[in-house]
Amino acid sequence: MRRFLPALLLAALMLVGGLASPAGAHPMSTSAVLLDIGDDRVEGEVQLPIDRLAIAVHRDLTRDSVLGADRAFLKRYVARHISAVGENGTPWAVTLGTASVRTIDGAAHLVHPLTIRPPDGHVTDFDLRYDVVVEELLTHRVIVTVRYDFDRGILKADDATTLGVFDWDTRSLKVPAGEGPWMRGFATTAGLGIEHIGEGADHLLFLLMLLIPAPLVAAGGRWRAAAPSARRGIVRLVHVVTAFAVGHSLTLALAAAGVIDVPARPVETLIAFSIAVSAVHALRPLVARGEVFIASGFGLVHGLAFASLIGDLGLGRGSLVTTLLGFNLGIELTQLLVVALMMPSLLVLARTSVYPAFRIGVALVGLLFSVSWMLERATLTSADPFEGIQTWLVGHPLLVAASVAALAVVARRTAPRTPRATPEHSGAH
């Protein structure tokens, strides 16, 4: 019975997860509002991904229909969900221009020019109220950026900054008439980094696949229990997290700066492939110190996906640096939190006879999920049948971590210790 305990835990998680409502591996879809702040008016544009917009308005939308049969309906819908109010509570006039369709990060977006005018012709601080799409989609995010000196024709690129994010809970943002503190944009993008990892099942699963072998050593082409000291596992863990951070930071910076540009679909497919490779490595070691090489190599790919959130926001060089630093900080903080939640339990489990079954079970689930993602993202299948499971797991991280911790406690008390590979016979790397 003991050897089947990990499998039973996984089965329970999957059963409950299967009852959850479906969501994508990247549930945090985004749209954008770009604002240019002038002395007498605010101009800008609203960028709406057509596929998310279709879900929000409960219509089948295409690139042709949004500029044809559905044009008037969509303009009325967007206009109803955007308003501006001055400091004294007086409504400001909001006008939408003629819509167009633009491809942003490989996806078709409906783009509406936007003009906001105060009644007295003098722009002051105001509240922007916005719930396009987010009033229907819980996981949708709307990134708001602002630029200044618009009406003097000196539009400084470096003045662009991330103002904030609209979502299900936040539907109003205060827009300053003058430049706000840079710390606000930094904190906003750090929050985006936290959400992108915390709500991205694929990124979390990739990290978990790399953590599973960390307490072990490779011996004769198989994973064996390591020496009694946990120091080795911790050192390897640091190497893994650092390698991934270096990889994604490099391509995130290059992609966000426009040096490299890769369509989103191949990147997302490669991310799914990276999970499959890391899952196979968790089953049986591919190369010496494989998880470090996998983390660094595929970290480059994950960085391209991270850049998709911030590459099309019209940020200047100064703001781009702040955005990258904040976004990276959010990513690293979330990764460290995942490590802190999971690694102590994994270190305890690795010293028991339960761990091989646990490792194989989790790795097989990771391989199954990744293959399903690859097929969907390569358009070979129309849907991912495991979306509900993934959504539930990502939505209950503390419960998952507590379940693994409980398993570790039970296994430590009841399961026999596993024989450990010794340095002279292990071929440890």
Coordinates of C-alpha atoms in Angstrom, one line a residue:
M1 CA 0.0 0.0 0.0
R2 CA 2.8 2.4 0.8
R3 CA 4.3 2.2 -2.6
F4 CA 1.0 3.2 -4.2
L5 CA 0.5 6.2 -1.9
P6 CA 2.0 8.8 -4.3
A7 CA -0.1 7.4 -7.2
L8 CA -3.3 7.7 -5.0
L9 CA -2.4 11.3 -4.2
L10 CA -1.9 12.2 -7.9
A11 CA -5.1 10.4 -8.8
A12 CA -7.1 12.4 -6.2
L13 CA -5.6 15.7 -7.4
M14 CA -6.5 14.8 -11.0
L15 CA -10.0 13.7 -10.1
V16 CA -10.8 16.9 -8.3
G17 CA -9.0 19.0 -11.0
G18 CA -11.1 17.4 -13.7
L19 CA -14.2 18.9 -12.1
A20 CA -12.8 22.5 -12.5
S21 CA -13.7 24.7 -15.3
P22 CA -11.2 24.8 -18.1
A23 CA -8.5 27.4 -18.7
G24 CA -5.4 27.6 -20.8
A25 CA -1.8 26.8 -19.8
H26 CA -1.3 30.6 -20.0
P27 CA -4.6 31.8 -18.4
M28 CA -3.3 35.3 -18.1
S29 CA -4.2 36.6 -21.6
T30 CA -3.6 40.3 -22.0
S31 CA -4.8 43.4 -23.9
A32 CA -3.4 46.9 -23.7
V33 CA -4.4 50.5 -23.3
L34 CA -1.8 53.1 -24.5
L35 CA -2.3 56.7 -23.4
D36 CA -0.6 59.9 -24.5
I37 CA -1.2 62.7 -21.9
G38 CA -1.4 66.2 -23.4
D39 CA -2.4 69.6 -21.9
D40 CA -5.9 69.6 -23.3
R41 CA -6.6 66.0 -24.2
V42 CA -5.5 62.4 -23.8
E43 CA -5.1 60.3 -26.9
G44 CA -4.1 56.7 -27.3
E45 CA -5.5 53.4 -28.4
V46 CA -7.1 50.2 -27.1
Q47 CA -5.7 46.9 -28.2
L48 CA -8.1 43.9 -27.9
P49 CA -7.2 40.3 -28.9
I50 CA -10.0 39.2 -31.1
D51 CA -10.2 35.7 -29.6
R52 CA -10.6 37.0 -26.1
L53 CA -13.0 39.6 -27.3
A54 CA -15.1 36.9 -28.9
I55 CA -15.5 35.1 -25.6
A56 CA -16.4 38.3 -23.8
V57 CA -19.2 39.2 -26.2
H58 CA -20.3 35.6 -26.9
R59 CA -19.9 35.9 -30.7
D60 CA -17.8 34.2 -33.3
L61 CA -15.5 36.9 -34.4
T62 CA -13.0 36.9 -37.3
R63 CA -10.6 39.5 -38.7
D64 CA -13.2 40.3 -41.4
S65 CA -16.3 40.4 -39.2
V66 CA -14.8 42.8 -36.6
L67 CA -14.4 45.3 -39.5
G68 CA -17.6 44.3 -41.2
A69 CA -20.8 42.9 -39.8
D70 CA -19.7 43.3 -36.1
R71 CA -18.0 46.7 -36.4
A72 CA -20.8 48.8 -35.0
F73 CA -21.7 46.3 -32.3
L74 CA -18.2 46.1 -31.0
K75 CA -17.7 49.8 -31.0
R76 CA -20.8 50.3 -28.9
Y77 CA -19.6 47.5 -26.6
V78 CA -16.1 49.0 -26.1
A79 CA -17.5 52.5 -25.6
R80 CA -19.9 51.3 -22.9
H81 CA -17.0 49.8 -20.9
I82 CA -14.7 52.8 -20.9
S83 CA -15.2 56.1 -19.0
A84 CA -13.2 58.8 -17.4
V85 CA -14.0 61.0 -14.4
G86 CA -12.1 64.1 -13.2
E87 CA -11.0 64.8 -9.7
N88 CA -14.2 66.7 -9.0
G89 CA -16.4 63.8 -10.2
T90 CA -17.2 65.4 -13.5
P91 CA -17.3 62.9 -16.5
W92 CA -14.9 63.5 -19.3
A93 CA -15.8 62.8 -23.0
V94 CA -14.5 59.5 -24.3
T95 CA -14.4 59.1 -28.1
L96 CA -13.5 56.0 -30.1
G97 CA -12.0 56.4 -33.6
T98 CA -12.2 54.1 -36.6
A99 CA -11.1 50.5 -35.7
S100 CA -8.5 48.6 -37.5
V101 CA -7.0 45.1 -37.2
R102 CA -3.4 44.7 -36.3
T103 CA -1.3 41.6 -35.6
I104 CA 0.4 41.9 -32.2
D105 CA 2.7 39.1 -31.0
G106 CA 1.3 36.8 -33.7
A107 CA -2.3 37.3 -32.7
A108 CA -5.0 39.4 -34.4
H109 CA -6.1 42.5 -32.3
L110 CA -8.9 44.9 -32.8
V111 CA -7.4 48.3 -32.3
H112 CA -9.5 51.4 -31.5
P113 CA -8.0 54.9 -31.4
L114 CA -9.1 56.7 -28.2
T115 CA -9.5 60.3 -27.3
I116 CA -10.4 61.6 -23.8
R117 CA -11.3 65.3 -23.3
P118 CA -11.9 67.2 -20.0
P119 CA -14.9 69.6 -20.1
D120 CA -12.8 72.6 -19.3
G121 CA -10.0 71.7 -21.8
H122 CA -7.4 71.3 -19.2
V123 CA -6.1 67.8 -18.3
T124 CA -5.6 67.1 -14.6
D125 CA -5.4 63.8 -12.7
F126 CA -8.4 61.6 -13.6
D127 CA -9.8 58.2 -13.0
L128 CA -9.9 55.8 -16.0
R129 CA -12.6 53.2 -15.6
Y130 CA -12.3 50.2 -17.9
D131 CA -13.7 46.7 -18.0
V132 CA -13.6 45.6 -21.6
V133 CA -13.3 41.8 -21.7
V134 CA -12.3 41.6 -18.0
E135 CA -16.0 41.9 -17.0
E136 CA -16.4 38.4 -18.5
L137 CA -13.0 36.8 -18.3
L138 CA -11.6 36.3 -14.8
T139 CA -8.0 35.7 -16.0
H140 CA -7.8 38.5 -18.4
R141 CA -5.3 41.4 -17.8
V142 CA -5.2 44.9 -19.4
I143 CA -1.8 46.6 -19.2
V144 CA -2.0 50.4 -19.2
T145 CA 1.0 52.5 -20.3
V146 CA 1.2 56.3 -20.4
R147 CA 3.4 58.8 -22.2
Y148 CA 3.7 62.6 -21.8
D149 CA 4.4 65.8 -23.8
F150 CA 2.0 64.5 -26.5
D151 CA 0.4 67.8 -27.6
R152 CA 3.8 69.6 -27.9
G153 CA 4.9 67.2 -30.6
I154 CA 7.9 66.2 -28.5
L155 CA 6.6 62.7 -27.6
K156 CA 9.5 61.4 -25.5
A157 CA 9.8 57.7 -25.8
D158 CA 11.6 57.4 -22.5
D159 CA 8.6 59.0 -20.8
A160 CA 6.5 55.9 -21.4
T161 CA 5.8 53.9 -18.3
T162 CA 3.6 51.1 -17.1
L163 CA 0.8 52.7 -15.1
G164 CA -1.1 49.7 -13.9
V165 CA -3.2 46.7 -14.7
F166 CA -7.0 46.3 -15.1
D167 CA -8.4 42.9 -14.1
W168 CA -11.5 41.3 -12.6
D169 CA -10.8 43.0 -9.3
T170 CA -9.3 46.3 -10.5
R171 CA -11.4 48.3 -12.9
S172 CA -10.4 51.8 -12.1
L173 CA -6.9 53.5 -12.2
K174 CA -5.9 57.0 -11.3
V175 CA -4.0 58.5 -14.3
P176 CA -1.7 61.4 -13.3
A177 CA -1.6 64.5 -15.4
G178 CA 2.2 64.6 -14.9
E179 CA 4.8 61.9 -14.6
G180 CA 4.4 59.7 -11.6
P181 CA 7.2 58.0 -9.6
W182 CA 9.1 55.3 -11.5
M183 CA 8.5 53.0 -8.6
R184 CA 4.9 52.6 -9.5
G185 CA 5.7 51.2 -12.9
F186 CA 8.4 49.0 -11.4
A187 CA 5.9 47.5 -8.8
T188 CA 3.3 47.0 -11.5
T189 CA 5.6 45.0 -13.8
A190 CA 6.9 43.0 -10.8
G191 CA 3.3 42.0 -10.1
L192 CA 2.9 41.0 -13.7
G193 CA 6.0 38.7 -13.4
I194 CA 4.6 37.1 -10.3
E195 CA 1.2 36.5 -12.0
H196 CA 2.7 35.2 -15.2
I197 CA 4.6 32.5 -13.4
G198 CA 2.0 31.9 -10.7
E199 CA -0.8 31.5 -13.2
G200 CA 1.1 29.8 -15.9
A201 CA 0.8 26.0 -15.5
D202 CA 3.4 25.3 -18.1
H203 CA 6.2 27.4 -16.5
L204 CA 5.4 26.0 -13.1
L205 CA 5.4 22.4 -14.4
F206 CA 8.8 23.0 -16.1
L207 CA 10.2 24.2 -12.8
L208 CA 8.8 21.3 -10.9
M209 CA 10.2 18.8 -13.4
L210 CA 13.7 20.3 -12.8
L211 CA 13.3 20.2 -9.0
I212 CA 12.4 16.5 -8.8
P213 CA 15.8 15.1 -9.6
A214 CA 17.7 17.7 -7.6
P215 CA 17.9 15.6 -4.4
L216 CA 19.2 12.6 -6.4
V217 CA 22.4 11.5 -8.1
A218 CA 22.8 9.6 -11.4
A219 CA 24.3 6.2 -11.2
G220 CA 24.4 3.7 -14.1
G221 CA 21.9 5.7 -16.1
R222 CA 19.4 5.7 -13.3
W223 CA 18.5 8.1 -10.4
R224 CA 19.7 7.0 -7.0
A225 CA 19.2 8.5 -3.5
A226 CA 22.0 10.9 -2.7
A227 CA 24.3 11.0 0.3
P228 CA 22.6 11.8 3.7
S229 CA 23.6 15.5 3.5
A230 CA 21.0 17.8 1.9
R231 CA 23.8 20.2 0.9
R232 CA 24.3 18.5 -2.5
G233 CA 20.6 18.9 -3.4
I234 CA 20.5 22.5 -2.3
V235 CA 23.6 23.4 -4.3
R236 CA 22.2 21.7 -7.4
L237 CA 18.9 23.5 -6.9
V238 CA 20.7 26.8 -6.8
H239 CA 22.4 25.9 -10.1
V240 CA 19.1 25.0 -11.7
V241 CA 17.3 28.2 -10.6
T242 CA 20.3 30.4 -11.6
A243 CA 20.6 28.7 -15.0
F244 CA 17.0 29.3 -15.8
A245 CA 17.1 32.9 -14.6
V246 CA 20.2 33.6 -16.8
G247 CA 18.6 32.0 -19.8
H248 CA 15.2 33.7 -19.6
S249 CA 16.7 37.1 -18.6
L250 CA 18.9 37.1 -21.7
T251 CA 16.2 36.4 -24.3
L252 CA 13.6 38.5 -22.4
A253 CA 15.9 41.6 -22.7
L254 CA 16.8 40.9 -26.3
A255 CA 13.2 40.2 -27.4
A256 CA 11.7 43.1 -25.4
A257 CA 14.3 45.5 -27.0
G258 CA 13.3 44.2 -30.5
V259 CA 16.7 42.5 -31.2
I260 CA 15.0 39.2 -31.8
D261 CA 11.4 38.5 -32.8
V262 CA 9.9 35.0 -32.8
P263 CA 6.1 34.3 -33.4
A264 CA 4.3 33.3 -30.3
R265 CA 3.0 29.9 -31.5
P266 CA 6.4 28.3 -32.1
V267 CA 7.6 29.7 -28.8
E268 CA 4.7 28.2 -26.9
T269 CA 5.2 24.9 -28.7
L270 CA 8.9 24.9 -27.7
I271 CA 8.0 25.6 -24.1
A272 CA 5.7 22.5 -24.1
F273 CA 8.6 20.5 -25.6
S274 CA 10.9 21.8 -22.9
I275 CA 8.6 20.3 -20.3
A276 CA 8.6 17.0 -22.1
V277 CA 12.4 16.9 -22.1
S278 CA 12.6 17.8 -18.4
A279 CA 10.0 15.2 -17.6
V280 CA 12.0 12.5 -19.5
H281 CA 15.1 13.6 -17.6
A282 CA 13.2 13.3 -14.3
L283 CA 12.3 9.7 -15.3
R284 CA 15.9 8.8 -16.3
P285 CA 18.9 11.1 -16.5
L286 CA 19.7 12.2 -20.0
V287 CA 23.1 13.7 -19.4
A288 CA 25.3 14.6 -16.5
R289 CA 23.9 17.6 -14.6
G290 CA 21.1 17.5 -17.2
E291 CA 18.7 19.6 -15.3
V292 CA 21.1 22.5 -15.2
F293 CA 21.7 22.3 -19.0
I294 CA 18.0 21.9 -19.6
A295 CA 17.2 24.9 -17.4
S296 CA 19.7 27.2 -19.1
G297 CA 18.8 26.1 -22.7
F298 CA 15.1 26.2 -22.4
G299 CA 15.3 29.2 -20.2
L300 CA 16.2 31.0 -23.4
V301 CA 12.9 29.8 -24.9
H302 CA 10.8 30.8 -21.8
G303 CA 12.3 34.3 -22.0
L304 CA 10.7 34.8 -25.4
A305 CA 7.3 33.9 -23.9
F306 CA 7.8 36.4 -21.1
A307 CA 8.7 39.1 -23.6
S308 CA 5.3 38.7 -25.3
L309 CA 3.7 40.5 -22.4
I310 CA 5.9 43.6 -22.6
G311 CA 7.3 43.7 -26.1
D312 CA 4.4 45.6 -27.7
L313 CA 3.6 48.3 -25.1
G314 CA 5.5 51.1 -26.9
L315 CA 7.9 51.6 -24.0
G316 CA 11.0 53.7 -24.4
R317 CA 14.5 52.7 -23.4
G318 CA 14.4 54.1 -19.9
S319 CA 11.0 52.6 -19.1
L320 CA 12.0 49.4 -20.8
V321 CA 14.8 48.9 -18.4
T322 CA 12.6 49.5 -15.4
T323 CA 10.0 47.2 -16.8
L324 CA 12.5 44.4 -17.4
L325 CA 13.9 44.7 -14.0
G326 CA 10.5 44.7 -12.3
F327 CA 9.2 41.8 -14.5
N328 CA 12.3 39.7 -13.8
L329 CA 12.1 40.4 -10.1
G330 CA 8.5 39.1 -10.0
I331 CA 9.5 36.0 -11.9
E332 CA 12.4 35.2 -9.6
L333 CA 10.4 35.9 -6.4
T334 CA 7.7 33.5 -7.6
Q335 CA 10.3 30.8 -8.5
L336 CA 11.9 31.1 -5.1
L337 CA 8.4 30.8 -3.5
V338 CA 7.8 27.6 -5.4
V339 CA 11.2 26.2 -4.4
A340 CA 10.5 27.2 -0.7
L341 CA 7.1 25.4 -0.8
M342 CA 8.2 22.2 -2.6
M343 CA 11.9 21.6 -2.0
P344 CA 11.8 20.7 1.8
S345 CA 9.2 18.0 1.1
L346 CA 11.1 16.7 -1.9
L347 CA 14.3 16.5 0.2
V348 CA 12.5 14.5 2.9
L349 CA 10.7 12.2 0.4
A350 CA 14.0 11.5 -1.5
R351 CA 15.3 9.7 1.6
T352 CA 12.4 7.2 1.6
S353 CA 11.4 4.3 -0.6
V354 CA 8.3 6.2 -1.6
Y355 CA 10.2 8.7 -3.7
P356 CA 10.8 6.6 -6.9
A357 CA 7.1 6.0 -7.3
F358 CA 6.4 9.7 -6.5
R359 CA 9.0 10.9 -9.0
I360 CA 7.9 8.6 -11.8
G361 CA 4.2 9.5 -11.2
V362 CA 4.8 13.2 -11.3
A363 CA 7.1 13.0 -14.3
L364 CA 4.6 10.9 -16.2
V365 CA 1.9 13.5 -15.5
G366 CA 4.2 16.2 -16.6
L367 CA 5.0 14.3 -19.8
L368 CA 1.3 13.8 -20.5
F369 CA 0.5 17.5 -20.0
S370 CA 3.4 18.6 -22.2
V371 CA 2.5 16.3 -25.1
S372 CA -1.1 17.6 -24.9
W373 CA 0.1 21.2 -25.0
M374 CA 2.4 20.4 -27.9
L375 CA -0.4 18.9 -29.9
E376 CA -2.7 21.8 -29.2
R377 CA -0.1 24.6 -29.8
A378 CA 1.0 22.9 -33.1
T379 CA -2.7 23.0 -34.1
L380 CA -2.8 19.2 -34.3
T381 CA -5.6 19.1 -31.8
S382 CA -8.3 21.7 -31.1
A383 CA -8.3 21.6 -27.3
D384 CA -6.4 20.4 -24.3
P385 CA -8.4 17.7 -22.4
F386 CA -6.4 18.3 -19.2
E387 CA -7.1 22.1 -18.9
G388 CA -9.5 21.7 -16.0
I389 CA -6.9 19.6 -14.1
Q390 CA -4.1 22.2 -14.7
T391 CA -6.4 25.1 -13.7
W392 CA -7.3 23.4 -10.4
L393 CA -3.7 22.6 -9.6
V394 CA -2.5 26.1 -10.4
G395 CA -5.4 27.6 -8.5
H396 CA -4.6 25.7 -5.3
P397 CA -0.8 25.9 -4.8
L398 CA -0.9 25.8 -1.0
L399 CA -3.1 22.7 -1.0
V400 CA -0.8 20.9 -3.5
A401 CA 2.3 21.8 -1.4
A402 CA 0.5 20.8 1.8
S403 CA -0.4 17.4 0.2
V404 CA 3.1 16.7 -0.8
A405 CA 4.3 17.8 2.7
A406 CA 1.8 15.4 4.3
L407 CA 3.0 12.6 2.0
A408 CA 6.6 13.4 3.1
V409 CA 5.7 13.2 6.8
V410 CA 3.8 9.9 6.4
A411 CA 6.6 8.4 4.2
R412 CA 9.3 9.5 6.6
R413 CA 7.5 7.8 9.5
T414 CA 6.3 4.6 7.8
A415 CA 8.4 3.9 4.7
P416 CA 11.9 2.4 5.0
R417 CA 14.9 4.5 4.1
T418 CA 16.4 3.9 0.6
P419 CA 20.0 2.7 0.2
R420 CA 22.1 5.6 -1.0
A421 CA 24.6 5.7 -3.8
T422 CA 28.1 6.1 -2.5
P423 CA 30.5 8.5 -4.2
E424 CA 32.9 5.8 -5.3
H425 CA 30.2 3.8 -7.0
S426 CA 27.5 6.3 -7.9
G427 CA 29.1 8.1 -10.8
A428 CA 27.5 11.2 -9.2
H429 CA 27.6 14.4 -11.1

